[in-house]
Short mmCIF file of C-alpha atoms in Angstrom, two decimals:
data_model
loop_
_atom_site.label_atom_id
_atom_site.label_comp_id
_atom_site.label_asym_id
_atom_site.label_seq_id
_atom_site.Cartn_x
_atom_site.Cartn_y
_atom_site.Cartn_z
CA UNK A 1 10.63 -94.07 37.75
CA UNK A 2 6.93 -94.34 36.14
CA UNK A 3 5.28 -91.48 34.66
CA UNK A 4 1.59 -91.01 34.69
CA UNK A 5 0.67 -89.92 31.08
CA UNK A 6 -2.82 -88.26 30.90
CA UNK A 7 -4.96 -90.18 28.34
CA UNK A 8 -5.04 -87.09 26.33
CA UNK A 9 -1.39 -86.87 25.77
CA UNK A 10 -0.69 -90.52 25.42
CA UNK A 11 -3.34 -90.52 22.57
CA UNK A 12 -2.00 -87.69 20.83
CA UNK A 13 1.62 -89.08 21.13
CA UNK A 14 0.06 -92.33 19.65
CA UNK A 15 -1.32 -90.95 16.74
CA UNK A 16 1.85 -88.46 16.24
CA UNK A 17 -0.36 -85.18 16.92
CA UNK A 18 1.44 -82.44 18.00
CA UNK A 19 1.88 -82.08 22.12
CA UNK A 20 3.74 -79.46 24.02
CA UNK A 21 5.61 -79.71 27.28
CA UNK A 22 4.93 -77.02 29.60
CA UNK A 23 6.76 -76.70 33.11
CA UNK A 24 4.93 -76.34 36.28
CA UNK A 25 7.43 -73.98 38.45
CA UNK A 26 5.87 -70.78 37.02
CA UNK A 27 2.45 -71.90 38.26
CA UNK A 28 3.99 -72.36 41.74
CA UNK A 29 7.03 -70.51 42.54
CA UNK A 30 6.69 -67.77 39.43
CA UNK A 31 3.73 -66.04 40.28
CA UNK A 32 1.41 -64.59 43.19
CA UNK A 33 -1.90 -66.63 44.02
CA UNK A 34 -5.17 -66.42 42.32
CA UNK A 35 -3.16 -65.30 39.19
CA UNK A 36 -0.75 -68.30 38.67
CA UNK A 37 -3.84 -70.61 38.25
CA UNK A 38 -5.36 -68.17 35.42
CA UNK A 39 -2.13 -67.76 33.67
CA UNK A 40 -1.38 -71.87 33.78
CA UNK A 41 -5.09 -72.47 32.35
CA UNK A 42 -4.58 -69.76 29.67
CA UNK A 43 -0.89 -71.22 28.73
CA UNK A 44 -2.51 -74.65 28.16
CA UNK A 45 -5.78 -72.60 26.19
CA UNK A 46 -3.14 -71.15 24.06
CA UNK A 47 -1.41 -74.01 22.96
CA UNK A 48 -5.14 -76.32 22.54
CA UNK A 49 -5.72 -72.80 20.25
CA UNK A 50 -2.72 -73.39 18.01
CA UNK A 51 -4.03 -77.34 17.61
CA UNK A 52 -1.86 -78.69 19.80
CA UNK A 53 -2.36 -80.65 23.31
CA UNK A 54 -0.86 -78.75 26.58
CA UNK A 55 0.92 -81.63 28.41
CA UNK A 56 2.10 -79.79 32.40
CA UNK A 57 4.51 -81.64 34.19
CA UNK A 58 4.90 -81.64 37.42
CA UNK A 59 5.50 -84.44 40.28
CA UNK A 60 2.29 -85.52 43.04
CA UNK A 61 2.23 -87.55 45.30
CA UNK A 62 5.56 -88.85 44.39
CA UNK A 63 4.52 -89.85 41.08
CA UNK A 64 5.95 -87.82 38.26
CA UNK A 65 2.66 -86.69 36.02
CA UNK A 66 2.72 -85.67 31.94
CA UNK A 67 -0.38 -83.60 31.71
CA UNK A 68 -2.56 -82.65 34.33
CA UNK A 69 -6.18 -82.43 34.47
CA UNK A 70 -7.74 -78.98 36.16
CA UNK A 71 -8.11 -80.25 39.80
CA UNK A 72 -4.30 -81.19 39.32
CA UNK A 73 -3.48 -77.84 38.08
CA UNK A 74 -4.77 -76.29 41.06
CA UNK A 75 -3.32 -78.22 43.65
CA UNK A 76 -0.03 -77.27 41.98
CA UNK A 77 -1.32 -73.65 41.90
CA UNK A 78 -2.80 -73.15 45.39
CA UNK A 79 -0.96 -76.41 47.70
CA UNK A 80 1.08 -75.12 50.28
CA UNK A 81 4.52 -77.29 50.37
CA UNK A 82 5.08 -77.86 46.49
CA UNK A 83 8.72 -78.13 46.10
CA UNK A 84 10.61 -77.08 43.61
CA UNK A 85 12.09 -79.96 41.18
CA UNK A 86 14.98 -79.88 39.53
CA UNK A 87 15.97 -83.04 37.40
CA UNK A 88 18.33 -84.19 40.42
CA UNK A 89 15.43 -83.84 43.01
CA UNK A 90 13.23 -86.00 41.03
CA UNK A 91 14.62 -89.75 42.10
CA UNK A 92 14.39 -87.50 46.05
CA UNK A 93 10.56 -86.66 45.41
CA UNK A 94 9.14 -90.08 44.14
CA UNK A 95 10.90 -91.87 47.00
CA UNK A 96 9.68 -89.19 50.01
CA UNK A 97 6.15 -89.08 47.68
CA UNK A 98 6.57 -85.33 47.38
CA UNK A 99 4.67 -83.24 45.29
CA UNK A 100 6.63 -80.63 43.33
CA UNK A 101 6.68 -78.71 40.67
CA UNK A 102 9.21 -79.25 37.48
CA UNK A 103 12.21 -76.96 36.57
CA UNK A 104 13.04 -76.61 33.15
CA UNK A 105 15.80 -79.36 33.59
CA UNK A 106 13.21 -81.71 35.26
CA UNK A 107 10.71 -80.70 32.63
CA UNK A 108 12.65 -81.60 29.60
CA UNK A 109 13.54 -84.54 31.16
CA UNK A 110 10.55 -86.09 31.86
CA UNK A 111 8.80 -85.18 28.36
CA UNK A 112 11.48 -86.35 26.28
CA UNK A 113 11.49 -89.62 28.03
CA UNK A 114 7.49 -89.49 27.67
CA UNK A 115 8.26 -89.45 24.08
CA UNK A 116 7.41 -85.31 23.68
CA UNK A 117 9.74 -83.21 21.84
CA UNK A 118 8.81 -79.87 21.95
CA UNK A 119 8.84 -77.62 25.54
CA UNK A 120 8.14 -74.01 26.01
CA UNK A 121 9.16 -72.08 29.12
CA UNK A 122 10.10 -68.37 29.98
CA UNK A 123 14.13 -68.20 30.06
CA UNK A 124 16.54 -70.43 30.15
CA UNK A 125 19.16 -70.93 33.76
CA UNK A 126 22.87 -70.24 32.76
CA UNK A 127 25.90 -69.30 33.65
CA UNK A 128 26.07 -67.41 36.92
CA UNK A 129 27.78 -63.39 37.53
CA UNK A 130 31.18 -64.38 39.31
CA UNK A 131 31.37 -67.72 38.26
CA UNK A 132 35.34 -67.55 38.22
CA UNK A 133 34.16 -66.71 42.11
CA UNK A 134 31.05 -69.52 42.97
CA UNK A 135 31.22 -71.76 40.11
CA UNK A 136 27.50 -71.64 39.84
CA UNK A 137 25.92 -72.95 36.75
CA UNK A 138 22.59 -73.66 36.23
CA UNK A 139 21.49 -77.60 35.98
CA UNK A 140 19.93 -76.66 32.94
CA UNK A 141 22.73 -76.16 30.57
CA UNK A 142 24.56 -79.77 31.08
CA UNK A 143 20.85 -81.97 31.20
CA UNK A 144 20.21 -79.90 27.36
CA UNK A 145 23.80 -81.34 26.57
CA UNK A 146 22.49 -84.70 26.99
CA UNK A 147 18.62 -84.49 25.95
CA UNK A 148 16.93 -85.11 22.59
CA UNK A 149 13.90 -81.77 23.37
CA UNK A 150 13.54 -78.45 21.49
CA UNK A 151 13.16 -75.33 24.06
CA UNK A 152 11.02 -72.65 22.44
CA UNK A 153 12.07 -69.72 25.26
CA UNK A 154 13.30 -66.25 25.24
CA UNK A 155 16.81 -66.43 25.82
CA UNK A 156 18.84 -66.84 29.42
CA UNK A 157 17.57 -64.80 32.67
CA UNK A 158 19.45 -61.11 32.30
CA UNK A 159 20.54 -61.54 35.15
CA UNK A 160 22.97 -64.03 34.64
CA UNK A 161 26.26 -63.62 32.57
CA UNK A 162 24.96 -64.26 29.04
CA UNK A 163 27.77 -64.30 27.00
CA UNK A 164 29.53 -66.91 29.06
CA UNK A 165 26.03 -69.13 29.37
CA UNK A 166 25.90 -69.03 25.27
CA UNK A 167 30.15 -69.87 25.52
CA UNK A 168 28.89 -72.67 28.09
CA UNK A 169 26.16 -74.16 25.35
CA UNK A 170 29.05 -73.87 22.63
CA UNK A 171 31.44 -75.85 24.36
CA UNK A 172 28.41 -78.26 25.67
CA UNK A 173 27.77 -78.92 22.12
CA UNK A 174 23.72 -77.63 22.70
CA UNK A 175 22.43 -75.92 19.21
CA UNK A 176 20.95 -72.26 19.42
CA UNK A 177 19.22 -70.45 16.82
CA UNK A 178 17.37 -67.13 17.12
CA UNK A 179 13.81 -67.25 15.76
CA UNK A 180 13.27 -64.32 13.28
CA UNK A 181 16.19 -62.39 14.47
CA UNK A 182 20.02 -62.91 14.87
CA UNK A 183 20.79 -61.57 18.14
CA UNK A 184 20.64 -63.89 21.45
CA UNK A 185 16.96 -62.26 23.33
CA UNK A 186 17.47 -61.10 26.65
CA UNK A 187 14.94 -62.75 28.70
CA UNK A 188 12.38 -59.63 29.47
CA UNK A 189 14.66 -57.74 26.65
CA UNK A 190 14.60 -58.37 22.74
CA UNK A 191 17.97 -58.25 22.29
CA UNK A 192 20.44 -59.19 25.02
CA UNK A 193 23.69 -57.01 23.25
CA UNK A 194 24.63 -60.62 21.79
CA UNK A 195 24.72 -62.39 18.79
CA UNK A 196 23.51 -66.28 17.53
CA UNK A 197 24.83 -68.04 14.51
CA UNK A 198 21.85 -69.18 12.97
CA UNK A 199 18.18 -68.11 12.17
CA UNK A 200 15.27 -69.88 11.60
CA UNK A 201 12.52 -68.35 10.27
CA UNK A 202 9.08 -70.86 9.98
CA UNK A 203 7.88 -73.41 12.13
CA UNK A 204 8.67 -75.71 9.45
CA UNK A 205 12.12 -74.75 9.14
CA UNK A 206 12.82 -75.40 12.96
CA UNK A 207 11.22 -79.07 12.05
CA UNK A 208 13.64 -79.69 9.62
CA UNK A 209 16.42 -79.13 11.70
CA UNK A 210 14.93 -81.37 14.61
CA UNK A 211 14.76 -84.21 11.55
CA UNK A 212 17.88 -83.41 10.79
CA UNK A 213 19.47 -83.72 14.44
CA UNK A 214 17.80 -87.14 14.18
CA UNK A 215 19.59 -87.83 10.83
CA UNK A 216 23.22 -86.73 11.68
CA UNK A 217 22.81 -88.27 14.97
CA UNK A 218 25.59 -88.01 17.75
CA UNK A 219 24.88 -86.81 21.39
CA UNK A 220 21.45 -86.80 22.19
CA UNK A 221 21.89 -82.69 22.87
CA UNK A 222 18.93 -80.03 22.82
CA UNK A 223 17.98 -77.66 20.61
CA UNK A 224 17.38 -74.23 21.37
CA UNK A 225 15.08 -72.09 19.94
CA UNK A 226 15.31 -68.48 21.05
CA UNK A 227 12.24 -66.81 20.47
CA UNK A 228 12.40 -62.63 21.34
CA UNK A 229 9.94 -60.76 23.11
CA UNK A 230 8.01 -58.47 21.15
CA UNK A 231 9.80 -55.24 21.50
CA UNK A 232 6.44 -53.14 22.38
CA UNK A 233 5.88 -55.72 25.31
CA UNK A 234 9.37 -55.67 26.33
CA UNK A 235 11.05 -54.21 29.41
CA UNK A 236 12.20 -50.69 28.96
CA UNK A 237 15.96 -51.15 28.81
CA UNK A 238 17.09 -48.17 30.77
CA UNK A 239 15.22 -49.42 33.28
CA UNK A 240 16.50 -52.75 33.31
CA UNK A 241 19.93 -51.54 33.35
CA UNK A 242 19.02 -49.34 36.33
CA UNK A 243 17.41 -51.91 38.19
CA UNK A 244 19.43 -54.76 37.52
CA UNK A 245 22.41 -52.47 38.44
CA UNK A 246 20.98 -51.62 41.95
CA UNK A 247 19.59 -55.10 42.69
CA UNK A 248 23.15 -56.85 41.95
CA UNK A 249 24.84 -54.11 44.50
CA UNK A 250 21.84 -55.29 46.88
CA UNK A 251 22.66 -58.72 46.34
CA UNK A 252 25.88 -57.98 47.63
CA UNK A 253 25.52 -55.53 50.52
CA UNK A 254 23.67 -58.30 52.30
CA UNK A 255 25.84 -61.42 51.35
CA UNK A 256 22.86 -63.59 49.25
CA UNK A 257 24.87 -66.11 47.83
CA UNK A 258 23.93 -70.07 46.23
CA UNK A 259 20.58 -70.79 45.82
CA UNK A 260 19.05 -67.44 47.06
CA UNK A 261 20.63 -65.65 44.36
CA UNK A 262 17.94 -66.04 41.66
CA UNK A 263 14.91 -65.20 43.73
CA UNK A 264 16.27 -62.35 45.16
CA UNK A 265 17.29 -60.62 41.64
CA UNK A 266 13.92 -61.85 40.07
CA UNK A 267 11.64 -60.10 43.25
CA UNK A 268 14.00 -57.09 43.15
CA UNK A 269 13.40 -56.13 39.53
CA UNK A 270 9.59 -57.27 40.42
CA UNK A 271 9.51 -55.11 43.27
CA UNK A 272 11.44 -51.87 41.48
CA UNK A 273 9.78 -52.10 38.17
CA UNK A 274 6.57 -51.57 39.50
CA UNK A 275 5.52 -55.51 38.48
CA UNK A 276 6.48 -54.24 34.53
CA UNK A 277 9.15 -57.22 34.58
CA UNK A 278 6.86 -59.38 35.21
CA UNK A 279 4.65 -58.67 32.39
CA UNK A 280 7.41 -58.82 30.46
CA UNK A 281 8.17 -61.96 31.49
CA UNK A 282 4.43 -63.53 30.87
CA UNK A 283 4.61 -61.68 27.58
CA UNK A 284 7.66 -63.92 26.47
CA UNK A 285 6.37 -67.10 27.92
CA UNK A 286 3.03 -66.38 25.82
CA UNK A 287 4.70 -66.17 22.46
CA UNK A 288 6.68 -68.93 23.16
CA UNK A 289 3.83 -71.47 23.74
CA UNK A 290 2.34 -70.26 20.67
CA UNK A 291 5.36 -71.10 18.86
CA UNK A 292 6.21 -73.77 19.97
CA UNK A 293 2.48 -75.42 19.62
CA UNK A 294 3.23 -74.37 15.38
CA UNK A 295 6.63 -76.13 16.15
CA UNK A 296 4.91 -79.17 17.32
CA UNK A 297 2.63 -79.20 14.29
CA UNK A 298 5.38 -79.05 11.92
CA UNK A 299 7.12 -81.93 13.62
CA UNK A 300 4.05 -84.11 13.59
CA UNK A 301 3.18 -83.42 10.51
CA UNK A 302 6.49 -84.71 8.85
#
């Protein structure tokens, strides 16, 4: 499976200049149309403003694609039939010459074989609420277990069962440390009640540790950086309790199950919050492109 590298990332990966991985579901399936196209352009502005290069991944035409040029991020913004890639799809999508757009599984997937080794995104997939029940566990978790990428995001969705995702990463061997803070963030919430092992406080510190991963060797395994929402741009707890709490009992009064899960939560606690999750949730993904573009200059500058 051939990737298309733009000439802007493949020369910055040549001469070991800091690049960025950015995934290309929130431009398509995240957000409402005109806004998704502002918000991808400004993700990529922010990370070009930290001295890195933006590289957006996403699948056209069958042809997987690391770093897109403006037309391409609009036909991933405003296309009609852009699927939604996880890393099993992709094999599904170059043969049928889909266009999609990249999970964060997918994502980290493709730019670590591209050679890129830092990714931002929003929130993490996880473990499933009544897993003992459905089983259901994000792709996510067991493609980190075997991937050689740091993840710059804001903690798990809150709407899955967090402790049991972070006991899934334990057991999966996946590193997590909270960045500038030693409790596990909640997605649109600071602090998700739970605690991490380990803190990292500088870009540079986070560096050493990918170095370090490279030195102890072992399995190829992620590492997670969990980077909080600012608490002033965070989701008033209260009210994610009291939405959550009502969309999970909607959930169930009219038997969403698989799949369907995840979108319905996600548009409920849209829909009930007045759109203040969603800010919330563009708040996160900001600061963690920013990060992880200082990340990314750390690394290539070792």
């Amino acid at each position: 499976m051939t990737s298309v590298v733009s000439e802007e990332v493949r020369e910055a990966l040549d001469a070991r200049r800091p690049v960025v991985a950015l995934e290309s579901t929130i431009i398509a399936h995240g957000l409402p149309r005109p806004r998704n196209l502002r918000v991808a352009l400004e993700l990529e502005a922010a990370v070009r403003a930290e001295g890195a290069v933006p590289a957006t991944i996403a699948v056209l035409d069958g042809r997987p694609h690391i770093g897109l040029d403006e037309k391409q991020v609009e036909r991933i913004a405003n296309e009609d039939g852009i699927r939604k890639l996880g890393h099993r799809d992709l094999p599904l999508a170059v043969a049928a010459g889909a266009g999609g757009a990249t999970t964060v599984s997918a994502t980290a997937l493709l730019a670590a074989r591209a050679g890129i080794r830092v990714f931002a995104t929003g929130g993490l997939g996880g473990v499933h609420r009544e897993w003992t029940v459905t089983q259901d566990e994000s792709a996510d978790l067991g493609l980190l277990a075997r991937t050689r990428i740091t993840v710059v995001c804001a903690g798990v969705k809150s709407i899955l069962d967090v402790p049991a995702t972070l006991q899934r990463l334990e057991t999966l061997g996946v590193a997590v440390a909270g960045y500038g803070t030693d409790r596990f963030p909640g997605f649109y919430l600071s602090d998700s009640g739970h605690p991490v092992d380990w803190t990292l406080e500088t870009p540079q510190q986070v560096a050493e540790v990918m170095r370090a991963q490279d030195a102890v060797g072992g399995p190829e395994s992620a590492l997670i950086v969990a980077n909080p929402v600012p608490e002033q741009e965070q989701l008033d707890p209260e009210l994610h309790a009291r939405v959550l709490a009502e969309a999970l009992r909607a959930c169930e009064a009219e038997g969403v199950t698989g799949q369907a899960v995840t979108p319905f939560l996600l548009d409920h606690l849209v829909r009930h919050t007045d759109g203040a999750s969603l800010e919330a949730n563009l708040a996160a993904v900001r600061g963690n492109v920013r990060l992880a573009a200082r990340i990314a200059a750390a690394w290539a500058g070792a």
